[in-house]
mmCIF file of C-alpha atoms in Angstrom:
data_model
loop_
_atom_site.group_PDB
_atom_site.id
_atom_site.type_symbol
_atom_site.label_atom_id
_atom_site.label_comp_id
_atom_site.label_asym_id
_atom_site.label_seq_id
_atom_site.Cartn_x
_atom_site.Cartn_y
_atom_site.Cartn_z
ATOM 1 C CA MET S 1 -0.571 67.725 -14.218
ATOM 2 C CA ASN S 2 -1.096 64.428 -12.477
ATOM 3 C CA PHE S 3 1.984 62.974 -10.926
ATOM 4 C CA ASP S 4 0.367 59.943 -9.502
ATOM 5 C CA TYR S 5 1.121 56.483 -10.852
ATOM 6 C CA SER S 6 -1.883 54.893 -12.605
ATOM 7 C CA GLU S 7 -3.114 51.637 -11.221
ATOM 8 C CA THR S 8 -1.553 49.855 -14.251
ATOM 9 C CA GLN S 9 1.848 51.552 -13.492
ATOM 10 C CA GLN S 10 1.685 50.493 -9.966
ATOM 11 C CA MET S 11 0.879 46.905 -10.957
ATOM 12 C CA VAL S 12 3.694 46.784 -13.558
ATOM 13 C CA ALA S 13 6.162 48.257 -11.161
ATOM 14 C CA GLU S 14 5.158 45.754 -8.562
ATOM 15 C CA ALA S 15 5.508 42.876 -10.960
ATOM 16 C CA ALA S 16 8.829 43.996 -12.051
ATOM 17 C CA LYS S 17 10.071 44.381 -8.442
ATOM 18 C CA ASN S 18 8.841 40.917 -7.540
ATOM 19 C CA PHE S 19 10.516 39.489 -10.674
ATOM 20 C CA ALA S 20 13.892 41.014 -9.747
ATOM 21 C CA ILE S 21 13.657 40.027 -6.026
ATOM 22 C CA GLN S 22 12.872 36.274 -6.994
ATOM 23 C CA TYR S 23 14.876 35.659 -10.133
ATOM 24 C CA VAL S 24 17.739 38.109 -9.907
ATOM 25 C CA LYS S 25 18.589 39.268 -6.404
ATOM 26 C CA PRO S 26 19.995 35.727 -5.127
ATOM 27 C CA TYR S 27 22.571 35.627 -7.940
ATOM 28 C CA VAL S 28 23.679 39.297 -8.384
ATOM 29 C CA MET S 29 27.188 38.995 -7.186
ATOM 30 C CA GLU S 30 27.633 35.482 -8.619
ATOM 31 C CA TRP S 31 26.757 36.747 -12.096
ATOM 32 C CA ASP S 32 28.916 39.895 -11.568
ATOM 33 C CA GLU S 33 31.955 37.948 -10.566
ATOM 34 C CA SER S 34 31.754 35.295 -13.390
ATOM 35 C CA GLN S 35 30.329 37.706 -16.071
ATOM 36 C CA PHE S 36 27.577 35.294 -16.628
ATOM 37 C CA PHE S 37 24.779 36.368 -18.874
ATOM 38 C CA PRO S 38 21.526 34.592 -17.603
ATOM 39 C CA VAL S 39 19.637 33.843 -20.767
ATOM 40 C CA ASP S 40 16.993 31.871 -18.838
ATOM 41 C CA VAL S 41 16.258 34.935 -16.664
ATOM 42 C CA PHE S 42 15.370 36.893 -19.828
ATOM 43 C CA LYS S 43 13.182 34.074 -21.086
ATOM 44 C CA LYS S 44 11.282 34.362 -17.775
ATOM 45 C CA ALA S 45 11.097 38.117 -18.292
ATOM 46 C CA GLY S 46 9.652 37.435 -21.693
ATOM 47 C CA GLU S 47 7.010 35.237 -20.217
ATOM 48 C CA LEU S 48 6.034 38.239 -17.817
ATOM 49 C CA GLY S 49 5.824 40.713 -20.800
ATOM 50 C CA PHE S 50 9.094 42.686 -19.826
ATOM 51 C CA MET S 51 10.801 42.017 -23.225
ATOM 52 C CA GLY S 52 8.021 43.441 -25.368
ATOM 53 C CA VAL S 53 6.721 46.303 -23.195
ATOM 54 C CA LEU S 54 6.218 48.700 -25.995
ATOM 55 C CA VAL S 55 5.145 46.116 -28.553
ATOM 56 C CA PRO S 56 1.399 46.252 -29.515
ATOM 57 C CA GLU S 57 -0.621 43.320 -28.329
ATOM 58 C CA GLU S 58 -1.363 42.358 -32.061
ATOM 59 C CA TYR S 59 2.465 41.456 -32.312
ATOM 60 C CA GLY S 60 2.415 39.483 -28.987
ATOM 61 C CA GLY S 61 3.748 42.408 -26.760
ATOM 62 C CA SER S 62 2.435 43.989 -23.690
ATOM 63 C CA GLY S 63 1.096 47.034 -25.434
ATOM 64 C CA LEU S 64 2.179 49.419 -22.674
ATOM 65 C CA GLY S 65 3.556 52.937 -22.858
ATOM 66 C CA TYR S 66 6.745 54.586 -21.666
ATOM 67 C CA HIS S 67 5.683 55.431 -18.054
ATOM 68 C CA GLU S 68 5.260 51.646 -17.542
ATOM 69 C CA TYR S 69 8.501 50.907 -19.386
ATOM 70 C CA ILE S 70 10.411 53.308 -17.226
ATOM 71 C CA ALA S 71 8.882 51.704 -14.077
ATOM 72 C CA ILE S 72 10.084 48.227 -15.293
ATOM 73 C CA ILE S 73 13.567 49.247 -16.111
ATOM 74 C CA GLU S 74 13.829 51.231 -12.874
ATOM 75 C CA GLU S 75 12.645 48.445 -10.524
ATOM 76 C CA ILE S 76 14.961 45.811 -12.063
ATOM 77 C CA SER S 77 17.913 48.180 -11.931
ATOM 78 C CA LYS S 78 17.338 48.900 -8.308
ATOM 79 C CA ILE S 79 18.308 45.192 -7.830
ATOM 80 C CA ASP S 80 20.788 44.663 -10.540
ATOM 81 C CA PRO S 81 21.512 47.367 -13.199
ATOM 82 C CA SER S 82 23.173 44.915 -15.574
ATOM 83 C CA ILE S 83 19.891 42.941 -16.077
ATOM 84 C CA GLY S 84 18.031 46.382 -16.316
ATOM 85 C CA LEU S 85 20.520 47.316 -19.032
ATOM 86 C CA SER S 86 19.904 44.105 -21.140
ATOM 87 C CA VAL S 87 16.139 44.361 -20.773
ATOM 88 C CA ALA S 88 16.359 48.004 -22.003
ATOM 89 C CA ALA S 89 18.652 47.174 -24.897
ATOM 90 C CA HIS S 90 16.419 44.381 -26.107
ATOM 91 C CA ASN S 91 13.321 46.475 -25.925
ATOM 92 C CA SER S 92 14.448 49.965 -27.080
ATOM 93 C CA LEU S 93 17.023 49.027 -29.613
ATOM 94 C CA CYS S 94 16.673 45.852 -31.574
ATOM 95 C CA THR S 95 12.917 45.215 -31.053
ATOM 96 C CA ASN S 96 11.855 48.881 -31.436
ATOM 97 C CA HIS S 97 14.018 49.392 -34.547
ATOM 98 C CA ILE S 98 12.166 46.628 -36.329
ATOM 99 C CA LEU S 99 8.773 47.716 -34.777
ATOM 100 C CA GLN S 100 9.278 51.388 -36.124
ATOM 101 C CA PHE S 101 10.847 50.834 -39.360
ATOM 102 C CA GLY S 102 9.945 47.275 -40.542
ATOM 103 C CA ASN S 103 7.195 46.432 -43.031
ATOM 104 C CA GLU S 104 4.368 44.330 -42.043
ATOM 105 C CA THR S 105 5.975 41.129 -43.170
ATOM 106 C CA GLN S 106 9.200 41.805 -41.197
ATOM 107 C CA LYS S 107 7.203 42.747 -37.996
ATOM 108 C CA LYS S 108 5.073 39.632 -38.145
ATOM 109 C CA LYS S 109 8.222 37.398 -38.597
ATOM 110 C CA TRP S 110 10.363 38.779 -35.864
ATOM 111 C CA ILE S 111 8.445 40.966 -33.293
ATOM 112 C CA PRO S 112 6.389 38.250 -31.640
ATOM 113 C CA LYS S 113 9.439 36.220 -31.062
ATOM 114 C CA LEU S 114 11.427 39.160 -29.734
ATOM 115 C CA ALA S 115 8.418 40.204 -27.480
ATOM 116 C CA THR S 116 8.452 36.854 -25.703
ATOM 117 C CA ALA S 117 12.359 36.500 -25.615
ATOM 118 C CA GLU S 118 12.108 33.435 -27.866
ATOM 119 C CA LEU S 119 14.716 35.443 -29.698
ATOM 120 C CA ILE S 120 17.214 37.765 -27.821
ATOM 121 C CA GLY S 121 18.018 40.917 -29.702
ATOM 122 C CA ALA S 122 21.116 42.893 -30.423
ATOM 123 C CA TRP S 123 21.742 46.200 -32.165
ATOM 124 C CA GLY S 124 24.977 47.056 -34.024
ATOM 125 C CA LEU S 125 25.988 50.757 -34.769
ATOM 126 C CA THR S 126 29.315 51.330 -32.899
ATOM 127 C CA GLU S 127 32.556 50.209 -34.364
ATOM 128 C CA HIS S 128 36.097 50.162 -33.050
ATOM 129 C CA ASN S 129 37.107 53.274 -34.963
ATOM 130 C CA THR S 130 33.627 55.059 -34.774
ATOM 131 C CA GLY S 131 32.052 55.702 -31.439
ATOM 132 C CA SER S 132 30.385 59.098 -31.400
ATOM 133 C CA ASP S 133 31.408 59.523 -35.040
ATOM 134 C CA ALA S 134 29.068 56.739 -36.223
ATOM 135 C CA GLY S 135 28.989 58.219 -39.690
ATOM 136 C CA GLY S 136 32.567 57.143 -40.301
ATOM 137 C CA MET S 137 31.672 53.368 -40.106
ATOM 138 C CA ASN S 138 33.693 50.815 -42.138
ATOM 139 C CA THR S 139 31.216 48.015 -42.123
ATOM 140 C CA THR S 140 29.754 47.699 -45.742
ATOM 141 C CA ALA S 141 26.758 46.014 -47.287
ATOM 142 C CA VAL S 142 27.023 45.485 -50.985
ATOM 143 C CA LEU S 143 24.174 44.309 -53.214
ATOM 144 C CA ASP S 144 24.847 41.119 -55.063
ATOM 145 C CA GLY S 145 21.882 39.718 -56.823
ATOM 146 C CA ASP S 146 19.119 39.056 -54.317
ATOM 147 C CA ASN S 147 21.430 39.346 -51.359
ATOM 148 C CA TYR S 148 23.442 42.056 -49.457
ATOM 149 C CA VAL S 149 26.942 41.035 -48.583
ATOM 150 C CA LEU S 150 28.075 42.324 -45.168
ATOM 151 C CA ASN S 151 31.784 42.708 -44.256
ATOM 152 C CA GLY S 152 33.201 44.375 -41.148
ATOM 153 C CA ALA S 153 32.723 44.406 -37.498
ATOM 154 C CA LYS S 154 30.743 46.081 -34.629
ATOM 155 C CA ASN S 155 31.912 46.333 -31.093
ATOM 156 C CA PHE S 156 30.573 47.186 -27.672
ATOM 157 C CA ILE S 157 27.341 45.296 -28.718
ATOM 158 C CA THR S 158 24.947 44.242 -25.960
ATOM 159 C CA HIS S 159 24.199 40.503 -26.453
ATOM 160 C CA GLY S 160 26.994 40.286 -29.137
ATOM 161 C CA GLN S 161 27.483 36.754 -28.475
ATOM 162 C CA SER S 162 24.084 35.512 -27.211
ATOM 163 C CA GLY S 163 21.762 37.509 -29.389
ATOM 164 C CA ASP S 164 19.629 35.389 -31.759
ATOM 165 C CA ILE S 165 19.019 38.351 -34.147
ATOM 166 C CA ALA S 166 20.585 41.743 -34.686
ATOM 167 C CA VAL S 167 19.731 44.997 -36.362
ATOM 168 C CA VAL S 168 22.990 46.115 -38.091
ATOM 169 C CA ILE S 169 23.740 49.498 -39.538
ATOM 170 C CA ALA S 170 26.204 49.152 -42.492
ATOM 171 C CA ARG S 171 27.465 51.495 -45.067
ATOM 172 C CA THR S 172 25.791 51.396 -48.518
ATOM 173 C CA GLY S 173 27.056 54.659 -49.797
ATOM 174 C CA GLU S 174 29.869 57.134 -49.271
ATOM 175 C CA LYS S 175 31.639 57.310 -45.843
ATOM 176 C CA GLY S 176 30.454 60.226 -43.866
ATOM 177 C CA ASP S 177 27.123 60.649 -45.794
ATOM 178 C CA SER S 178 24.181 60.626 -43.465
ATOM 179 C CA HIS S 179 22.208 58.980 -46.285
ATOM 180 C CA GLY S 180 24.923 56.479 -47.108
ATOM 181 C CA MET S 181 24.044 53.830 -44.393
ATOM 182 C CA SER S 182 21.232 51.311 -44.214
ATOM 183 C CA ALA S 183 19.791 49.031 -41.618
ATOM 184 C CA PHE S 184 19.435 45.252 -41.908
ATOM 185 C CA VAL S 185 18.235 42.354 -39.858
ATOM 186 C CA VAL S 186 20.771 39.555 -39.470
ATOM 187 C CA GLU S 187 19.860 36.209 -37.969
ATOM 188 C CA ARG S 188 22.317 34.358 -35.876
ATOM 189 C CA GLU S 189 22.601 31.255 -38.091
ATOM 190 C CA THR S 190 23.462 33.215 -41.164
ATOM 191 C CA GLU S 191 26.826 32.061 -42.487
ATOM 192 C CA GLY S 192 29.489 34.531 -42.139
ATOM 193 C CA PHE S 193 27.902 36.077 -39.046
ATOM 194 C CA LEU S 194 30.294 35.480 -36.115
ATOM 195 C CA ALA S 195 30.513 36.450 -32.483
ATOM 196 C CA GLY S 196 33.759 38.139 -31.608
ATOM 197 C CA LYS S 197 35.598 39.113 -28.397
ATOM 198 C CA LYS S 198 33.601 39.441 -25.211
ATOM 199 C CA GLU S 199 34.576 42.540 -23.220
ATOM 200 C CA ASN S 200 35.855 42.286 -19.721
ATOM 201 C CA LYS S 201 34.173 45.232 -18.116
ATOM 202 C CA LEU S 202 34.353 47.385 -14.904
ATOM 203 C CA GLY S 203 30.643 47.221 -14.378
ATOM 204 C CA MET S 204 27.415 45.862 -15.884
ATOM 205 C CA ARG S 205 29.158 42.534 -15.986
ATOM 206 C CA ALA S 206 26.087 40.359 -16.230
ATOM 207 C CA SER S 207 25.004 42.288 -19.330
ATOM 208 C CA GLU S 208 26.977 40.605 -22.351
ATOM 209 C CA THR S 209 29.077 42.989 -24.322
ATOM 210 C CA ALA S 210 30.738 41.712 -27.392
ATOM 211 C CA GLU S 211 31.893 42.078 -31.075
ATOM 212 C CA LEU S 212 29.755 41.217 -34.108
ATOM 213 C CA VAL S 213 31.868 40.217 -36.957
ATOM 214 C CA PHE S 214 30.797 39.920 -40.674
ATOM 215 C CA GLN S 215 32.711 37.868 -43.175
ATOM 216 C CA ASN S 216 31.145 37.794 -46.544
ATOM 217 C CA CYS S 217 27.882 37.463 -44.693
ATOM 218 C CA ARG S 218 24.947 37.102 -47.197
ATOM 219 C CA ILE S 219 21.577 38.169 -46.138
ATOM 220 C CA PRO S 220 18.425 38.487 -48.373
ATOM 221 C CA LYS S 221 17.630 41.818 -49.594
ATOM 222 C CA GLU S 222 14.162 41.508 -47.923
ATOM 223 C CA ASN S 223 15.991 42.021 -44.677
ATOM 224 C CA LEU S 224 16.650 45.674 -45.376
ATOM 225 C CA LEU S 225 14.642 47.858 -42.892
ATOM 226 C CA GLY S 226 12.902 50.815 -44.527
ATOM 227 C CA GLU S 227 14.583 52.372 -47.552
ATOM 228 C CA LEU S 228 18.167 52.092 -48.720
ATOM 229 C CA GLY S 229 20.246 54.968 -47.117
ATOM 230 C CA GLU S 230 17.886 55.529 -44.185
ATOM 231 C CA GLY S 231 19.877 53.543 -41.614
ATOM 232 C CA PHE S 232 21.497 56.329 -39.918
ATOM 233 C CA ILE S 233 18.506 58.601 -39.642
ATOM 234 C CA GLN S 234 16.525 55.655 -38.250
ATOM 235 C CA SER S 235 19.222 55.110 -35.713
ATOM 236 C CA MET S 236 19.161 58.690 -34.516
ATOM 237 C CA LYS S 237 15.315 58.358 -33.939
ATOM 238 C CA ILE S 238 15.878 55.048 -32.144
ATOM 239 C CA LEU S 239 18.450 56.529 -29.857
ATOM 240 C CA ASP S 240 16.101 59.446 -29.053
ATOM 241 C CA GLY S 241 13.725 56.830 -27.324
ATOM 242 C CA GLY S 242 16.701 54.792 -26.176
ATOM 243 C CA ARG S 243 17.874 57.673 -23.992
ATOM 244 C CA ILE S 244 14.764 57.263 -21.936
ATOM 245 C CA SER S 245 15.928 53.744 -21.274
ATOM 246 C CA ILE S 246 19.224 54.925 -19.890
ATOM 247 C CA GLY S 247 17.389 57.664 -17.902
ATOM 248 C CA ALA S 248 15.282 54.920 -16.373
ATOM 249 C CA LEU S 249 18.370 52.590 -15.840
ATOM 250 C CA SER S 250 20.165 55.592 -14.156
ATOM 251 C CA LEU S 251 17.175 56.311 -12.004
ATOM 252 C CA GLY S 252 17.089 52.698 -10.733
ATOM 253 C CA ILE S 253 20.889 52.853 -9.852
ATOM 254 C CA ALA S 254 20.400 56.172 -8.063
ATOM 255 C CA LYS S 255 17.444 54.914 -6.049
ATOM 256 C CA GLY S 256 19.079 51.643 -5.188
ATOM 257 C CA ALA S 257 22.129 53.242 -3.917
ATOM 258 C CA ALA S 258 20.190 55.953 -2.061
ATOM 259 C CA GLU S 259 17.881 53.469 -0.366
ATOM 260 C CA ALA S 260 20.932 51.377 0.721
ATOM 261 C CA ALA S 261 22.792 54.524 2.145
ATOM 262 C CA ASN S 262 19.648 55.642 3.874
ATOM 263 C CA GLN S 263 19.007 52.333 5.483
ATOM 264 C CA TYR S 264 22.664 51.970 6.565
ATOM 265 C CA SER S 265 22.887 55.488 8.003
ATOM 266 C CA LYS S 266 20.028 54.559 10.426
ATOM 267 C CA GLU S 267 21.662 51.295 11.534
ATOM 268 C CA ARG S 268 25.322 52.388 11.814
ATOM 269 C CA VAL S 269 26.083 53.846 15.315
ATOM 270 C CA GLN S 270 29.010 56.176 15.954
ATOM 271 C CA PHE S 271 29.660 58.390 19.048
ATOM 272 C CA GLY S 272 26.486 57.022 20.573
ATOM 273 C CA LYS S 273 23.962 57.681 17.775
ATOM 274 C CA PRO S 274 23.054 56.659 14.194
ATOM 275 C CA ILE S 275 25.193 58.417 11.709
ATOM 276 C CA SER S 276 22.085 59.715 10.020
ATOM 277 C CA LYS S 277 21.893 62.086 12.957
ATOM 278 C CA PHE S 278 25.048 63.783 11.848
ATOM 279 C CA GLN S 279 24.529 66.767 9.465
ATOM 280 C CA GLY S 280 27.272 65.670 7.187
ATOM 281 C CA ILE S 281 25.567 62.370 6.508
ATOM 282 C CA SER S 282 21.925 63.876 6.531
ATOM 283 C CA PHE S 283 22.898 66.498 3.923
ATOM 284 C CA LYS S 284 24.213 63.862 1.616
ATOM 285 C CA LEU S 285 20.986 61.970 1.903
ATOM 286 C CA ALA S 286 18.978 65.264 1.236
ATOM 287 C CA ASP S 287 21.144 65.913 -1.835
ATOM 288 C CA MET S 288 20.386 62.396 -3.106
ATOM 289 C CA ALA S 289 16.701 62.614 -2.645
ATOM 290 C CA THR S 290 16.534 66.035 -4.403
ATOM 291 C CA LYS S 291 18.632 64.814 -7.370
ATOM 292 C CA ILE S 292 16.546 61.702 -7.774
ATOM 293 C CA GLU S 293 13.314 63.756 -7.725
ATOM 294 C CA ALA S 294 14.639 65.986 -10.423
ATOM 295 C CA ALA S 295 15.844 63.073 -12.516
ATOM 296 C CA GLU S 296 12.521 61.295 -12.164
ATOM 297 C CA LEU S 297 10.423 64.228 -13.378
ATOM 298 C CA MET S 298 12.822 64.698 -16.496
ATOM 299 C CA VAL S 299 12.612 60.983 -17.396
ATOM 300 C CA HIS S 300 8.852 60.842 -17.119
ATOM 301 C CA LYS S 301 8.506 64.071 -19.114
ATOM 302 C CA ALA S 302 10.445 62.552 -21.849
ATOM 303 C CA GLY S 303 8.298 59.456 -21.629
ATOM 304 C CA TYR S 304 5.174 61.649 -21.856
ATOM 305 C CA LEU S 305 6.419 63.428 -24.966
ATOM 306 C CA LYS S 306 7.227 59.994 -26.599
ATOM 307 C CA ASN S 307 3.917 58.492 -25.655
ATOM 308 C CA ASN S 308 2.197 61.475 -27.396
ATOM 309 C CA ASN S 309 4.385 61.515 -30.375
ATOM 310 C CA LYS S 310 5.772 64.904 -29.616
ATOM 311 C CA ASN S 311 9.172 66.081 -30.350
ATOM 312 C CA MET S 312 11.392 64.688 -27.423
ATOM 313 C CA THR S 313 14.961 65.025 -28.797
ATOM 314 C CA GLN S 314 15.887 67.763 -26.314
ATOM 315 C CA MET S 315 14.261 66.324 -23.451
ATOM 316 C CA GLY S 316 15.462 62.733 -24.127
ATOM 317 C CA ALA S 317 19.065 64.143 -24.239
ATOM 318 C CA MET S 318 18.585 66.157 -21.077
ATOM 319 C CA CYS S 319 16.956 63.366 -19.014
ATOM 320 C CA LYS S 320 19.652 60.866 -20.144
ATOM 321 C CA MET S 321 22.446 63.339 -19.450
ATOM 322 C CA TYR S 322 21.231 64.491 -16.099
ATOM 323 C CA ALA S 323 20.055 61.110 -14.735
ATOM 324 C CA SER S 324 23.278 59.307 -15.704
ATOM 325 C CA GLU S 325 25.507 62.016 -14.191
ATOM 326 C CA ILE S 326 23.505 62.063 -10.847
ATOM 327 C CA CYS S 327 23.461 58.376 -10.515
ATOM 328 C CA VAL S 328 27.279 58.325 -10.614
ATOM 329 C CA GLU S 329 27.204 61.119 -7.903
ATOM 330 C CA ILE S 330 24.808 59.303 -5.773
ATOM 331 C CA ALA S 331 26.601 56.037 -5.977
ATOM 332 C CA THR S 332 29.731 57.787 -4.948
ATOM 333 C CA ASP S 333 28.183 59.491 -2.029
ATOM 334 C CA ALA S 334 26.562 56.190 -1.055
ATOM 335 C CA ILE S 335 29.980 54.624 -0.706
ATOM 336 C CA GLN S 336 30.989 57.624 1.485
ATOM 337 C CA VAL S 337 28.195 56.936 3.846
ATOM 338 C CA PHE S 338 29.043 53.356 4.033
ATOM 339 C CA GLY S 339 32.657 54.302 4.798
ATOM 340 C CA GLY S 340 35.089 51.376 4.413
ATOM 341 C CA TYR S 341 32.272 48.882 4.160
ATOM 342 C CA GLY S 342 31.102 50.720 1.051
ATOM 343 C CA TYR S 343 34.304 49.621 -0.619
ATOM 344 C CA THR S 344 33.779 45.971 -0.034
ATOM 345 C CA LYS S 345 31.577 43.545 -2.116
ATOM 346 C CA ASP S 346 29.572 42.520 0.984
ATOM 347 C CA TYR S 347 27.398 45.660 0.534
ATOM 348 C CA PRO S 348 25.573 46.705 -2.801
ATOM 349 C CA VAL S 349 26.797 50.196 -3.142
ATOM 350 C CA GLU S 350 30.282 49.304 -4.742
ATOM 351 C CA LYS S 351 28.400 47.513 -7.528
ATOM 352 C CA PHE S 352 26.040 50.444 -8.064
ATOM 353 C CA PHE S 353 29.310 52.572 -8.250
ATOM 354 C CA ARG S 354 30.910 50.352 -10.865
ATOM 355 C CA ASP S 355 27.663 49.997 -12.934
ATOM 356 C CA SER S 356 26.833 53.711 -12.836
ATOM 357 C CA LYS S 357 29.559 54.965 -15.048
ATOM 358 C CA LEU S 358 28.404 53.076 -18.166
ATOM 359 C CA CYS S 359 25.250 55.293 -18.086
ATOM 360 C CA THR S 360 27.368 58.365 -18.882
ATOM 361 C CA ILE S 361 28.797 56.666 -21.948
ATOM 362 C CA GLY S 362 26.279 54.164 -23.542
ATOM 363 C CA GLU S 363 23.724 55.486 -26.123
ATOM 364 C CA GLY S 364 25.585 58.696 -26.497
ATOM 365 C CA THR S 365 28.169 60.195 -24.081
ATOM 366 C CA THR S 366 27.319 63.094 -21.862
ATOM 367 C CA GLU S 367 29.204 65.231 -24.192
ATOM 368 C CA ILE S 368 27.140 64.211 -27.122
ATOM 369 C CA GLN S 369 24.078 64.896 -25.152
ATOM 370 C CA LYS S 370 25.240 68.453 -24.617
ATOM 371 C CA LEU S 371 25.797 68.754 -28.365
ATOM 372 C CA VAL S 372 22.244 67.549 -29.052
ATOM 373 C CA ILE S 373 20.834 69.895 -26.338
ATOM 374 C CA ALA S 374 22.823 72.855 -27.544
ATOM 375 C CA ARG S 375 21.599 72.277 -31.069
ATOM 376 C CA GLU S 376 18.063 72.163 -30.027
ATOM 377 C CA VAL S 377 18.233 75.275 -27.809
ATOM 378 C CA LEU S 378 19.967 77.352 -30.451
ATOM 379 C CA LYS S 379 17.481 76.518 -33.211
#
């Protein structure tokens, strides 16, 4: 096996790093404090090809694979995980759902605009009463002539207020029936499509999270993605790939926190020597490096499987679960290395700590990943 980055991967990673340093780093804490979602920054990311990473060039995308995609999310997340999260959600959820399951007319209509961030994408599965139990959703879509009429609400939706277009999963059959849900594209200007409450979050505060509300929202039946009743099945396949995104995001957080702790440990002097010379600190750094190495291998293995159209359900769940859990552990240990300063907003590790927890929850909790893994290994 070749573990070296290709020349393309190196170039892409460098471009993402430079983008994050120039357009994100100066404003990280300002955006975090004000919960500001910097739409213009995502437009810039679109110009650089970061909003359509996996989209073929024929649809205006970058035409890259999952290894390059992982590198982009990782590099941005090392600077600000909330921006990395939004880039990941736009790519892997909304855009990828239309790309994977839309017909040619639908793809030509929406994908080029999503790939350049002319349109910001959202993806709606979760509801107030249905988190892990997505099959129990209450949002309905009822056919009325040439339109489907949507009623209900989705919550915890990335870009719920600012998204220009959303892929929404709604019930078109019996509750609890895995073939009783369908996927639809809903454009922002559609009457009856409203933005609801914006969440006031612990972390990832520059990544907008809000409700989608549908009040007799009429959408053309041409906006149905794939066949009627396939929405839930499609969503599970989208989440398989999406877990690579969270793995990459987690990897970026872990690396960002570890690098900050490593650097600080060399600069901070106690008892006449840098604290990195003390075994208690050096062992923490050794543990961080080992966990990162393992997580990186798992995330890229999942990316390899995805690139080659191989079954990656188990590895996707494994990489997401492991990387998200170790990024919380590493962010926690990084604060410990910084001591009291780590608890202040003058240093980056307290933000990595707050941002990290979302990774163990979003796109399937750690507990859901264990269910998926157990189901696969017991087949």
